């Protein structure tokens, strides 16, 4: 059978909403579709839900042509034994040219499973996707610890890629998706993996992936009251706090707050880097930010090359000054 | 219990040297044991201590990779072997996982547990472990940080992501990809170094793994790199004062 179109894994949140990364992939898929002939965008939803209408609408708004739904009582929650195999069976049936998934825990697992079953290539954690000659998918990803960028092509079909959240921007379009229900027989799968316990880590911290302003501390702030000042200022201006890997390793931030290649990718309207040198692996996580401001005492710190605005000087003095000025302005207003 | 740990030698990406043409200077960039693979070795050695086990370290790569196999022997693994063949050169994750799966099928029929690092510094695809597992039809768990318990049939492990800590009970044989393990860093003893120095490292080539030429290396790799470049994300930095910084914040809201 001829293979056609783009298939996307429609990952849902635990509240059964479409994950942000799926919307972002859909928007990217729309631009790929323009460059391919007769290409349709399909999203595969796996689960056990009674009401799909909203989800189908939502996926349509972001550009899905078709939503393929597999429904089964056993599929209430993500299950490592079933989900990868079901997605693989759907992919086998529809023979897409391109398969895209989020680089989430689920997405990565399903992607590795399908790629091996298909004996095809998989490019993980892409930072860009495009169509090259002969309608081939061109996947771009960082390599060598983020120091280089590689363009990767795949000789076989389907061509598979995973994408981290917030690499692409999502965009709503006027579009209606068509729904298709599929019944997949999954009786024969042996359950080799069982969950015996889940501990949710609770975080009261403001989410760095959704905040308009993010202030980030690096090793320079990992002494005295550096992070105290950062947190204080962040609270005043309603910003989220993140940090470099150094800050994570020194225990000043949680893993969920780490920005960069092995942390989160973020694209706030304003990113303020305080005492961060600007290593490639760090820049990888922030380069899509609107404006970047760097505060550093070393005028040769690489971070200044990646920044729109810079403040050269001691971060402790600068933060003190910022907080003081902010307070004065507030008082004057009252 | 038999445990296999797959380890890889990688360039130290913290210490990359560049040539004049902006290429990576591979001859002067240090090579190291991939950090996550070190964690996988520590996990295996911890299991050996707790339950008794025969631990084998396996690497696929050029003869230079014997350096990390020596390190593994010095740390206390029981056996170490290298999968090396000019026909393996250029293998992507797909082709690599075929070689590693063939190694298990041909040489480690009685393996109970296979450990990988979560990801390699140079590639960072984090796919080799899961792909190998799928080829062997073994279950796999990513991001493992701790092993609670193991018996003849099952292993109980903790996998940690940023929002949850999940405990899984997994049927053996199984594949685990080890992230930051809780087992720390052990330091080799003198006897370890002596054993590593005198050890007779086995080396297997493509025919000993009963693989066909077209299954591995460049031929067996579906993906290929069409271009590599150093990116330039530079912006034009203008120096400002704290007043202006506060104004930039106001512009956002
Ligand atoms: C595979 C791999 C993955 C990685 N992933 C990540 C990642 O996801 N995220 C990440 O951040 N890093 C990552 N790293 C690490 C990265 O290479 C850098 O080591 C790290 O980003 C450096 O953190 P830093 O800028 O906080 O510290 P440093 O590089 O030590 O910089 C500290 C800066 O603070 C400045 N400073 C010190 N004191 C003051 C002061 N009083 N006032 C003003 N400025 C001051 C200094 O001038 C310096 O520029 C990774 C590395 C590898 C190899
Ligand atoms: N050539 C190799 N030889 C042995 N193990 C490997 C090799 N390549 C990858 N691995 C294993 O697979 C893990 C993940 O690698 P990667 O998928 O490249 O991120 C590594 O941490 C190693 O445990």
XYZ file of C-alpha atoms and ligand atoms in Angstrom:
663
model
C 0.000 0.000 0.000
C 1.146 3.538 -0.725
C 2.051 5.376 2.397
C 0.644 8.773 2.949
C 0.256 11.607 5.364
C 1.409 12.505 8.798
C 0.400 10.583 11.914
C 0.674 12.247 15.318
C 0.359 10.624 18.725
C -2.422 12.503 20.499
C -1.084 12.472 23.997
C -3.507 13.639 26.667
C -2.910 15.101 30.104
C -4.170 13.280 33.176
C -7.235 15.542 32.993
C -7.859 14.286 29.438
C -6.933 17.503 27.709
C -4.814 17.629 24.584
C -1.183 18.144 25.618
C 0.361 21.446 24.570
C 3.126 19.684 22.679
C 0.523 17.956 20.497
C -0.955 21.311 19.453
C 2.520 22.610 18.700
C 3.322 19.550 16.587
C 0.012 19.984 14.754
C 0.893 23.555 13.802
C 4.275 22.393 12.517
C 2.607 19.520 10.664
C 0.376 22.044 8.869
C 3.441 23.758 7.438
C 4.912 20.397 6.379
C 1.607 19.481 4.763
C 1.769 22.541 2.522
C 4.961 21.189 1.038
C 3.624 17.679 0.457
C 1.052 16.596 -2.079
C -2.184 15.003 -0.904
C -1.076 14.952 2.658
C -3.554 14.508 5.475
C -2.806 14.990 9.139
C -4.103 12.269 11.411
C -4.012 12.236 15.179
C -4.326 8.974 17.074
C -6.078 9.115 20.451
C -5.801 6.089 22.680
C -8.007 5.717 25.682
C -11.306 5.022 27.280
C -13.361 8.140 27.094
C -17.055 8.593 26.580
C -16.946 12.125 25.271
C -14.628 12.737 22.406
C -16.385 15.663 20.759
C -14.411 18.361 22.516
C -11.098 16.663 21.885
C -11.882 16.171 18.196
C -12.875 19.839 17.900
C -9.765 20.983 19.668
C -7.492 18.858 17.479
C -9.285 20.168 14.407
C -8.746 23.761 15.467
C -4.999 23.144 15.452
C -5.049 21.493 12.047
C -5.906 17.795 12.352
C -7.782 16.406 9.323
C -8.695 13.130 10.951
C -8.793 11.864 14.505
C -8.390 8.134 14.893
C -9.833 6.898 18.143
C -9.192 3.561 19.758
C -11.427 2.834 22.646
C -11.139 0.081 25.182
C -12.023 -0.234 28.853
C -8.519 -1.319 29.665
C -7.017 1.872 28.253
C -8.172 4.261 30.959
C -4.618 5.342 31.757
C -1.321 5.124 29.941
C -0.127 1.539 30.072
C 3.333 0.543 28.864
C 2.082 -2.920 27.907
C -0.656 -1.726 25.557
C -0.231 1.814 24.297
C 2.953 1.342 22.228
C 1.550 -1.775 20.539
C -1.785 -0.113 19.797
C -0.165 2.948 18.313
C 2.046 0.648 16.251
C -0.992 -1.243 14.939
C -2.666 2.028 13.960
C 0.501 3.174 12.215
C 0.723 -0.139 10.385
C -2.805 0.201 9.188
C -2.577 3.814 7.977
C 1.014 3.649 6.678
C 1.931 7.292 7.261
C 4.983 8.800 5.622
C 5.800 10.682 8.773
C 5.110 9.908 12.436
C 5.514 12.653 15.026
C 5.363 12.394 18.811
C 6.150 14.622 21.773
C 9.468 13.921 23.520
C 7.585 13.059 26.661
C 8.023 9.916 28.726
C 5.131 8.315 26.818
C 6.102 9.684 23.432
C 9.668 8.451 23.694
C 8.583 4.973 24.695
C 6.053 4.652 21.921
C 8.482 6.112 19.386
C 11.274 3.684 20.254
C 8.817 0.792 20.147
C 7.384 1.677 16.741
C 10.719 2.542 15.146
C 12.173 -0.830 16.111
C 9.088 -2.716 14.960
C 9.138 -0.888 11.633
C 12.928 -1.159 11.469
C 12.982 2.495 10.607
C 14.877 5.550 11.775
C 13.884 7.844 14.588
C 15.262 11.295 15.258
C 14.767 12.246 18.882
C 14.299 15.696 20.410
C 14.175 17.616 17.159
C 14.459 21.382 17.183
C 13.134 21.799 13.662
C 11.327 19.820 10.976
C 11.138 20.563 7.281
C 10.588 18.883 3.943
C 13.710 18.316 1.837
C 14.147 17.032 -1.712
C 12.001 14.081 -2.787
C 9.482 14.879 -0.073
C 11.834 13.640 2.620
C 11.468 14.703 6.222
C 14.439 16.786 7.315
C 14.873 16.637 11.084
C 17.203 19.014 12.862
C 18.540 18.232 16.310
C 21.369 19.272 18.587
C 24.278 16.895 18.801
C 27.549 16.682 20.650
C 26.162 17.980 23.901
C 24.418 20.826 22.149
C 27.595 22.187 20.599
C 26.576 21.289 17.058
C 23.381 21.044 15.079
C 22.727 18.140 12.724
C 20.275 17.803 9.851
C 19.122 14.212 9.653
C 17.339 12.344 6.870
C 15.816 8.897 6.899
C 16.040 6.355 4.056
C 13.102 4.238 5.139
C 9.397 4.751 5.849
C 7.802 5.796 8.053
C 10.113 8.644 8.985
C 9.831 9.233 12.709
C 10.685 12.142 14.968
C 10.009 13.308 18.510
C 9.786 16.953 19.529
C 10.130 18.613 22.907
C 7.468 20.883 24.279
C 7.767 24.595 23.414
C 10.128 24.150 20.486
C 7.327 25.126 18.119
C 4.563 27.665 18.638
C 0.981 26.534 18.261
C -1.560 28.404 16.193
C -5.323 28.048 15.988
C -6.798 27.807 12.501
C -10.347 27.436 11.232
C -10.517 23.742 10.598
C -12.753 20.786 11.237
C -11.470 17.344 11.980
C -13.196 14.192 10.929
C -13.410 11.389 13.503
C -12.837 7.733 12.847
C -13.227 4.983 15.404
C -10.972 1.962 15.295
C -11.354 -1.208 17.284
C -8.050 -2.833 17.910
C -7.954 -6.296 19.347
C -5.421 -6.278 22.110
C -6.349 -9.495 23.887
C -3.107 -11.254 23.268
C -0.682 -8.828 24.851
C 0.993 -10.250 27.933
C 1.263 -7.779 30.792
C 4.906 -7.776 31.721
C 4.890 -4.455 33.547
C 2.741 -3.476 36.490
C 2.630 -0.227 38.414
C 2.675 -0.872 42.141
C 3.026 2.665 43.455
C 2.987 6.282 42.293
C 4.201 9.190 44.352
C 3.314 12.568 42.907
C 5.869 15.246 43.513
C 4.029 18.346 44.526
C 5.381 21.648 43.378
C 3.982 25.010 44.408
C 6.464 26.675 42.097
C 5.226 28.770 39.205
C 5.495 26.825 35.958
C 8.504 28.006 33.936
C 7.056 26.736 30.656
C 3.949 28.917 30.798
C 5.154 32.107 32.491
C 5.602 35.294 30.473
C 8.682 36.237 32.459
C 11.272 33.778 33.744
C 14.241 34.718 35.932
C 17.018 32.205 35.966
C 19.955 31.834 38.338
C 23.286 30.185 37.639
C 26.381 29.275 39.591
C 27.042 32.968 40.164
C 23.906 33.136 42.308
C 24.665 29.913 44.189
C 26.163 31.621 47.199
C 25.160 33.970 49.988
C 21.565 35.060 49.392
C 21.660 34.944 45.578
C 18.646 32.747 45.020
C 16.807 34.442 47.885
C 17.099 37.728 45.988
C 16.080 36.096 42.720
C 13.012 34.504 44.321
C 12.081 37.748 46.041
C 12.318 39.811 42.870
C 10.507 37.110 40.873
C 7.611 37.187 43.296
C 7.322 40.947 43.009
C 7.173 40.954 39.229
C 5.166 37.729 39.041
C 7.881 35.772 37.240
C 8.746 32.082 37.419
C 12.199 31.030 38.651
C 14.454 28.658 36.758
C 18.155 27.915 36.775
C 21.148 26.341 35.081
C 22.308 22.791 35.621
C 24.868 24.118 38.088
C 22.071 25.646 40.145
C 20.250 22.309 40.084
C 23.348 20.396 41.110
C 23.992 22.796 43.968
C 20.416 22.215 45.146
C 19.034 25.729 44.634
C 16.350 24.648 42.170
C 14.434 21.433 41.412
C 14.917 19.395 38.245
C 11.579 20.777 36.987
C 13.116 24.249 37.139
C 16.266 23.421 35.173
C 16.483 24.992 31.761
C 18.522 23.619 28.900
C 19.318 20.606 26.865
C 18.841 18.178 29.756
C 16.213 20.353 31.378
C 13.224 22.199 29.984
C 12.898 24.187 26.803
C 11.106 27.452 27.441
C 10.075 30.440 25.387
C 8.849 33.183 27.720
C 8.355 36.740 26.475
C 11.249 37.809 28.677
C 14.104 35.657 30.013
C 16.463 37.131 32.592
C 19.702 35.179 33.133
C 21.437 36.029 36.402
C 24.990 34.744 36.955
C 24.766 32.313 34.069
C 27.712 31.980 31.686
C 25.678 30.902 28.638
C 26.924 27.400 27.822
C 25.518 25.854 24.637
C 23.536 23.331 26.623
C 21.881 26.148 28.515
C 21.188 28.275 25.438
C 19.533 25.252 23.795
C 16.671 25.635 26.258
C 16.115 29.391 25.959
C 16.933 30.436 22.426
C 13.282 30.717 21.417
C 12.595 33.273 24.148
C 11.198 36.658 23.154
C 13.791 38.945 24.710
C 16.812 37.811 26.689
C 18.446 39.936 29.383
C 21.760 38.863 30.900
C 23.202 39.981 34.224
C 26.848 39.005 34.631
C 30.016 40.492 36.071
C 32.203 39.105 33.308
C 31.845 41.157 30.157
C 33.282 38.290 28.132
C 30.677 35.789 29.356
C 29.163 34.105 26.272
C 25.642 34.810 27.557
C 25.968 38.423 26.365
C 26.288 37.218 22.778
C 22.927 35.501 23.064
C 21.225 38.388 24.839
C 19.256 41.386 23.589
C 20.136 43.434 26.665
C 22.935 43.170 29.176
C 23.739 44.467 32.639
C 27.398 44.179 33.498
C 28.139 44.021 37.203
C 27.724 42.221 40.488
C 24.412 40.395 40.513
C 23.892 40.935 44.245
C 24.150 44.699 43.873
C 21.999 44.725 40.739
C 19.247 42.605 42.308
C 19.258 44.761 45.457
C 18.950 47.834 43.295
C 16.124 46.329 41.217
C 14.147 45.378 44.303
C 14.703 48.800 45.886
C 13.670 50.673 42.728
C 10.649 48.448 42.280
C 9.514 49.137 45.857
C 9.968 52.897 45.467
C 7.926 52.925 42.266
C 5.166 50.942 43.984
C 5.076 53.410 46.895
C 4.993 56.400 44.576
C 1.990 54.966 42.804
C 0.023 54.547 46.036
C 21.683 -14.105 38.244
C 23.303 -12.828 35.076
C 23.468 -9.126 34.343
C 24.727 -7.457 31.171
C 25.611 -3.753 31.187
C 26.023 -1.947 27.875
C 28.561 0.847 28.067
C 29.821 3.324 25.537
C 32.886 5.497 25.177
C 31.978 9.070 24.313
C 33.856 12.306 23.699
C 33.877 14.516 26.765
C 31.430 17.161 25.601
C 32.476 19.406 28.479
C 35.905 19.597 26.917
C 35.437 19.890 23.189
C 38.397 21.161 21.169
C 37.746 22.766 17.812
C 39.802 22.741 14.639
C 40.396 25.917 12.685
C 37.475 25.076 10.408
C 35.037 24.825 13.289
C 34.981 21.062 13.277
C 35.310 18.987 16.408
C 38.925 18.063 16.925
C 38.378 14.425 17.794
C 42.029 13.560 18.303
C 42.447 16.147 21.037
C 39.033 15.845 22.677
C 39.158 13.482 25.661
C 37.149 10.254 25.569
C 35.310 9.116 28.666
C 32.973 6.396 29.882
C 29.477 7.769 29.263
C 28.350 9.132 32.686
C 24.948 7.405 32.672
C 26.658 4.097 31.829
C 28.824 4.516 34.899
C 25.584 4.730 36.877
C 24.390 1.547 35.172
C 27.624 -0.208 36.201
C 27.201 0.968 39.794
C 23.640 -0.359 39.808
C 24.827 -3.771 38.567
C 27.633 -3.897 41.119
C 25.206 -2.990 43.882
C 22.953 -5.896 42.831
C 25.963 -8.190 42.769
C 26.744 -7.182 46.334
C 23.174 -7.621 47.534
C 22.160 -10.790 45.709
C 25.258 -12.224 44.080
C 25.380 -11.955 40.292
C 27.642 -12.430 37.334
C 28.068 -9.042 35.721
C 29.300 -8.586 32.141
C 30.128 -5.241 30.578
C 29.754 -4.990 26.808
C 30.704 -2.189 24.469
C 30.398 -1.816 20.740
C 33.021 0.386 19.156
C 36.637 0.643 18.014
C 39.525 -0.977 19.929
C 39.964 2.266 21.835
C 36.780 1.329 23.698
C 38.829 -1.300 25.538
C 39.746 1.622 27.811
C 36.259 1.782 29.302
C 36.023 -2.022 29.503
C 39.224 -1.900 31.576
C 37.576 0.683 33.783
C 34.584 -1.653 34.201
C 36.797 -4.607 35.173
C 38.698 -2.401 37.608
C 35.400 -1.398 39.196
C 34.534 -5.059 39.735
C 32.524 -6.502 36.856
C 33.219 -10.173 36.170
C 33.625 -10.152 32.408
C 34.058 -7.562 29.695
C 33.804 -7.877 25.953
C 33.999 -5.729 22.903
C 31.889 -5.895 19.754
C 34.137 -4.527 17.079
C 34.104 -4.742 13.315
C 34.807 -2.242 10.575
C 31.353 -3.111 9.232
C 29.769 -1.630 12.368
C 31.157 1.814 11.595
C 28.474 4.417 11.001
C 25.715 2.571 12.844
C 22.810 4.742 13.958
C 20.578 3.809 16.892
C 18.588 1.356 14.817
C 21.682 -0.510 13.575
C 23.367 -0.329 16.998
C 20.359 -1.890 18.688
C 20.449 -4.734 16.139
C 24.075 -5.474 17.046
C 23.411 -5.288 20.792
C 20.318 -7.509 20.486
C 22.315 -10.013 18.415
C 24.983 -10.038 21.106
C 22.387 -10.980 23.734
C 20.886 -13.688 21.519
C 24.238 -15.222 20.598
C 26.271 -14.820 23.759
C 23.975 -14.189 26.717
C 21.088 -16.601 26.397
C 20.644 -16.850 30.159
C 20.607 -13.187 30.955
C 18.108 -12.050 33.544
C 18.723 -8.342 33.423
C 20.164 -5.897 30.898
C 21.204 -2.401 31.926
C 21.781 0.645 29.750
C 22.590 4.221 30.530
C 19.588 6.476 30.006
C 21.340 8.365 27.241
C 24.752 8.905 25.697
C 26.487 12.283 25.854
C 27.343 12.416 22.162
C 24.029 11.309 20.732
C 21.586 11.769 23.583
C 18.932 9.844 21.742
C 18.014 7.655 24.699
C 16.693 5.106 22.235
C 19.314 2.407 22.142
C 18.086 0.674 25.302
C 14.378 0.662 24.435
C 15.088 -0.361 20.820
C 17.259 -3.264 21.907
C 14.537 -4.343 24.332
C 11.873 -4.319 21.619
C 14.082 -6.464 19.355
C 14.416 -8.987 22.168
C 10.728 -8.731 23.144
C 11.813 -7.835 26.680
C 9.929 -5.223 28.703
C 11.842 -2.007 29.385
C 11.696 0.835 31.879
C 13.299 4.233 31.310
C 14.737 6.634 33.884
C 15.370 4.040 36.566
C 17.042 5.402 39.690
C 16.723 2.550 42.178
C 16.211 -1.199 42.363
C 14.072 -2.247 45.286
C 14.142 -5.958 44.945
C 14.788 -8.766 42.515
C 13.750 -12.412 42.537
C 13.725 -15.235 40.017
C 10.783 -13.893 38.050
C 10.436 -10.206 38.756
C 12.276 -7.040 39.511
C 10.850 -4.074 41.392
C 12.286 -0.754 40.317
C 11.678 2.938 40.853
C 11.570 5.206 37.843
C 11.645 8.914 38.414
C 10.498 11.727 36.173
C 10.067 15.316 37.177
C 6.517 15.033 38.408
C 6.339 11.445 39.705
C 8.181 8.581 41.292
C 6.694 5.346 39.983
C 7.363 1.853 41.265
C 7.099 -0.913 38.684
C 7.073 -4.645 39.001
C 8.585 -6.049 35.820
C 8.851 -9.604 34.502
C 12.374 -10.844 33.879
C 14.293 -10.824 31.636
C 14.009 -7.066 31.400
C 15.856 -4.000 30.176
C 16.410 -1.003 32.437
C 17.763 2.386 31.387
C 19.526 3.896 34.361
C 19.420 7.601 35.013
C 21.014 9.157 38.080
C 21.225 6.092 40.271
C 21.243 6.237 44.024
C 24.285 3.979 44.146
C 26.965 6.646 44.010
C 30.504 6.288 42.746
C 32.759 3.494 43.886
C 36.513 3.761 43.539
C 38.457 0.874 42.018
C 40.847 -0.994 44.269
C 44.457 -1.804 43.354
C 43.506 -5.461 42.710
C 40.873 -4.203 40.306
C 43.441 -2.310 38.283
C 45.737 -5.326 38.230
C 42.939 -7.578 37.038
C 41.951 -5.039 34.395
C 45.515 -4.863 33.147
C 45.914 -8.638 32.805
C 42.388 -9.409 31.663
C 41.842 -11.275 28.436
C 39.171 -9.161 26.739
C 37.033 -11.059 24.253
C 36.357 -9.332 20.971
C 33.520 -10.393 18.680
C 33.106 -9.429 15.048
C 30.096 -9.382 12.766
C 30.195 -13.064 11.804
C 30.488 -14.184 15.423
C 27.268 -12.299 16.107
C 25.755 -13.912 13.007
C 24.718 -10.607 11.538
C 24.600 -9.791 7.867
C 26.600 -6.950 6.466
C 23.511 -5.060 5.326
C 22.004 -5.184 8.829
C 24.566 -2.905 10.480
C 26.894 -0.001 9.885
C 26.040 2.593 7.288
C 24.072 0.063 5.220
C 21.881 -0.982 8.122
C 21.220 2.551 9.334
C 17.983 4.126 8.121
C 19.047 7.599 9.259
C 21.983 9.603 8.025
C 23.326 13.008 8.814
C 23.050 15.270 5.806
C 24.755 18.239 7.405
C 26.406 19.249 10.673
C 27.010 22.847 11.627
C 27.821 25.055 14.547
C 24.781 27.140 15.202
C 24.755 30.816 15.655
C 22.015 32.082 17.892
C 23.718 35.393 18.555
C 21.658 38.498 19.199
C 22.804 42.093 19.313
C 23.363 42.867 22.959
C 22.820 46.427 24.118
C 23.931 47.314 27.629
C 21.248 48.885 29.823
C 20.738 49.929 33.457
C 18.287 48.763 36.102
C 15.731 51.452 35.183
C 15.549 50.174 31.654
C 15.340 46.574 32.883
C 12.249 47.441 34.920
C 10.794 49.084 31.835
C 11.336 45.915 29.815
C 9.356 44.056 32.467
C 6.523 46.601 32.240
C 6.442 46.157 28.467
C 5.530 42.499 28.997
C 2.549 43.127 31.246
C 25.396 16.732 28.083
C 25.300 17.993 28.856
C 24.058 18.503 29.121
C 23.933 19.717 29.821
N 22.688 20.201 30.034
C 22.565 21.415 30.634
C 21.269 21.996 30.816
O 20.238 21.413 30.477
N 21.208 23.219 31.373
C 22.316 23.914 31.782
O 22.172 25.035 32.272
N 23.523 23.375 31.647
C 23.682 22.135 31.100
N 24.921 21.598 30.986
C 26.053 22.260 31.656
C 26.627 23.421 30.875
O 27.620 22.944 30.003
C 27.279 24.425 31.836
O 28.226 23.748 32.628
C 26.279 25.122 32.770
O 25.193 25.629 32.030
C 26.966 26.269 33.483
O 26.104 26.812 34.441
P 26.267 28.292 34.940
O 26.205 29.218 33.785
O 25.275 28.492 36.035
O 27.700 28.289 35.628
P 29.070 28.915 35.130
O 29.394 28.490 33.780
O 30.055 28.640 36.205
O 28.789 30.474 35.074
C 28.604 31.282 36.192
C 28.549 32.726 35.719
O 28.224 33.567 36.801
C 28.960 34.764 36.699
N 29.084 35.319 38.059
C 29.677 34.780 39.148
N 29.546 35.569 40.206
C 28.853 36.662 39.808
C 28.414 37.842 40.462
N 28.638 38.056 41.760
N 27.736 38.757 39.742
C 27.492 38.565 38.409
N 27.877 37.459 37.755
C 28.566 36.503 38.445
C 30.280 34.342 36.113
O 30.901 35.437 35.451
C 29.868 33.226 35.155
O 29.654 33.729 33.863
C 25.074 20.395 30.295
C 26.329 19.863 30.035
C 26.459 18.673 29.329
C 27.817 18.142 29.047
N 28.055 1.483 20.896
C 27.485 1.165 22.054
N 27.994 0.160 22.803
C 27.429 -0.161 23.997
N 26.374 0.453 24.502
C 25.817 1.457 23.810
C 26.330 1.873 22.540
N 25.575 2.897 22.098
C 24.648 3.129 23.044
N 24.781 2.266 24.078
C 23.964 2.185 25.310
O 22.740 2.868 25.071
C 22.572 3.955 25.993
C 21.809 5.079 25.348
O 22.498 5.601 24.228
P 21.808 6.615 23.211
O 20.566 5.939 22.730
O 22.822 6.843 22.161
O 21.492 7.854 24.006
C 23.992 4.276 26.440
O 23.969 4.922 27.688
C 24.622 2.892 26.488
O 24.236 2.206 27.654
